Structures are given as structure tokens and as C-alpha cells.
């Protein structure tokens, strides 16, 4: 993992260049351009608001804001994992170049979506203010939660990107699993709606995104500190997973150019 971090720092210029190019190319040619950074999560929110306030009525106060708090980090995670799975297999043009650092490709996908997440935060804050939900001092822990999610997302993306080079079906499996994962994560509903204590504990143990979503909700919606124990446990697991992911990625790196 240390080697991976060192190489990412060494090629930081290339990483920044790829992220900038992706951000510019994402909405190139569209009439609204950069505004889609705000419109995409807003349209997602409106669909779910319509579903859960008109069709399936929810009794959650300020439900649109509650949902938006979890929806933004979920979009960052799902688009990173879904796009990162094919980050290596889709870039034969770059990997066939001499000594191209393959680890930059999945990292650029995650960082690009992180930038979109950060750029969408003002929209979330404005929505919260409209509901009388002003940020409190608890936001000081927001960067910590983001860093833990970044570590976990990078680890998962490296593993999937490395395996997808030889098993191309994986990217399609992942896209379907992400849909299931979304509904198994408390984005559209609070974790407290699950009455069974053992079921809640099982969700926390088996679904890493539960700790992250409840932490964002604690900071911005409930105005309290996140629960430290599950969050720190996830931080430890994420570091170990990133170490394992970097080992898997390094062991398969020589096969990338040949396999694709």
C-alpha cells in the first residue's frame, strides 16, 4: 500500500490532468454543461421525493433534505465503483504505452466523482437552510467521514478494476449489485425504522455503507456527532482492505496490457 501511495504522489500531475479532462469532457456538448453537476442529484431526489411522499408516504420530517444528505455520498460511491470496475479494461490506448502507471486510472474515476460530490455540497446546504437545518459545529468531522469513504471506495475500486480485466462480466454484475446495495443502505429511510435490534446490528456489520450514511445523517440532519465505534471499525477495515487491494492490483499489473 505504501508503494501505491508513493506512486500516486509521484504521478499526481497525471492524476490531476486526467481528473480535469474527465470533468471537462463529462458534459461537453450538452446545453446545460456544468449545471448537470447539480441537476443530476436534484432530479434523483425529486423522483424519490415523489415516490416516498405521494405514493408511499413517509413520516420523516424534512424528508427531501434527509434523503439528499445520504443520496450525494451514495452517488459518489456508486458511480465510482460502477465506473471504476472498467477503468483498466476500457483504457487499452493508455496501458499499451511504455510504463504507464495503471493505478492512476481507477483513482482518477474515484477522485473525479469526489469532485462532483464536493461541488454538489452547496446545493445540499441550501436545501437544508430552506428547511431550517443550518450546519452546526459537528461538520468538523465531515472530512473524517469523507476520508474513510474515500479509502473504502478506492480499495473496492482497485479490486474490481483488477479482476474485471480478465472477467469482463464483473462490471455488469457490479452495476446490478449496486442497485440492491442502495436499497439495503439507509439512504431513503433512517436506520431506526428497522425495529429489530439484531437486524440493525447485522446491517452495520455486513454493510459498510450503513456506517457512512448514518454518519452523514448525524452530522447534517441530526446535528450530532457520528457513532464513533462503527465508524472507526470501518476506518480500520478500509485501511486493511486498501492494503489487500493494492497487493492484488500490483500482482496483476503486468497482465493488464496483455489481457486487454
PDB file of C-alpha atoms in Angstrom, residues 45 48-49 52-53 57-71 124-134 187-190 217 220-223:
ATOM      1  CA  UNK A  45     -34.034  13.462  -5.275  1.00  0.00           C
ATOM      2  CA  UNK A  48     -37.644   9.617  -4.739  1.00  0.00           C
ATOM      3  CA  UNK A  49     -39.484  12.502  -3.073  1.00  0.00           C
ATOM      4  CA  UNK A  52     -41.983   8.416  -0.883  1.00  0.00           C
ATOM      5  CA  UNK A  53     -44.174  11.448  -0.159  1.00  0.00           C
ATOM      6  CA  UNK A  57     -45.973   8.288   2.387  1.00  0.00           C
ATOM      7  CA  UNK A  58     -43.079   8.777   4.801  1.00  0.00           C
ATOM      8  CA  UNK A  59     -43.381  10.463   8.176  1.00  0.00           C
ATOM      9  CA  UNK A  60     -39.767  11.654   8.252  1.00  0.00           C
ATOM     10  CA  UNK A  61     -39.509  15.401   8.984  1.00  0.00           C
ATOM     11  CA  UNK A  62     -37.901  17.378   6.145  1.00  0.00           C
ATOM     12  CA  UNK A  63     -37.712  14.188   4.100  1.00  0.00           C
ATOM     13  CA  UNK A  64     -36.211  15.760   0.926  1.00  0.00           C
ATOM     14  CA  UNK A  65     -33.257  17.092   2.925  1.00  0.00           C
ATOM     15  CA  UNK A  66     -32.855  13.850   4.870  1.00  0.00           C
ATOM     16  CA  UNK A  67     -32.701  11.890   1.634  1.00  0.00           C
ATOM     17  CA  UNK A  68     -30.359  14.349  -0.096  1.00  0.00           C
ATOM     18  CA  UNK A  69     -27.835  14.058   2.758  1.00  0.00           C
ATOM     19  CA  UNK A  70     -27.452  10.343   2.025  1.00  0.00           C
ATOM     20  CA  UNK A  71     -28.019  10.482  -1.716  1.00  0.00           C
ATOM     21  CA  UNK A 124     -27.380  20.314  -0.079  1.00  0.00           C
ATOM     22  CA  UNK A 125     -26.615  23.123   2.383  1.00  0.00           C
ATOM     23  CA  UNK A 126     -29.030  25.493   0.630  1.00  0.00           C
ATOM     24  CA  UNK A 127     -31.748  22.827   0.706  1.00  0.00           C
ATOM     25  CA  UNK A 128     -31.111  22.313   4.412  1.00  0.00           C
ATOM     26  CA  UNK A 129     -31.350  26.033   5.124  1.00  0.00           C
ATOM     27  CA  UNK A 130     -34.661  26.116   3.268  1.00  0.00           C
ATOM     28  CA  UNK A 131     -35.918  23.580   5.821  1.00  0.00           C
ATOM     29  CA  UNK A 132     -34.333  25.436   8.722  1.00  0.00           C
ATOM     30  CA  UNK A 133     -31.493  22.924   9.019  1.00  0.00           C
ATOM     31  CA  UNK A 134     -28.402  25.087   9.450  1.00  0.00           C
ATOM     32  CA  UNK A 187     -30.473   6.421   2.245  1.00  0.00           C
ATOM     33  CA  UNK A 188     -34.235   6.629   1.714  1.00  0.00           C
ATOM     34  CA  UNK A 189     -35.084   5.655   5.278  1.00  0.00           C
ATOM     35  CA  UNK A 190     -33.467   6.088   8.713  1.00  0.00           C
ATOM     36  CA  UNK A 217     -27.098  11.980   8.578  1.00  0.00           C
ATOM     37  CA  UNK A 220     -26.070  17.330   8.759  1.00  0.00           C
ATOM     38  CA  UNK A 221     -29.580  16.142   9.668  1.00  0.00           C
ATOM     39  CA  UNK A 222     -29.478  15.197  13.344  1.00  0.00           C
ATOM     40  CA  UNK A 223     -26.762  17.719  14.296  1.00  0.00           C
TER      41      UNK A 223
END
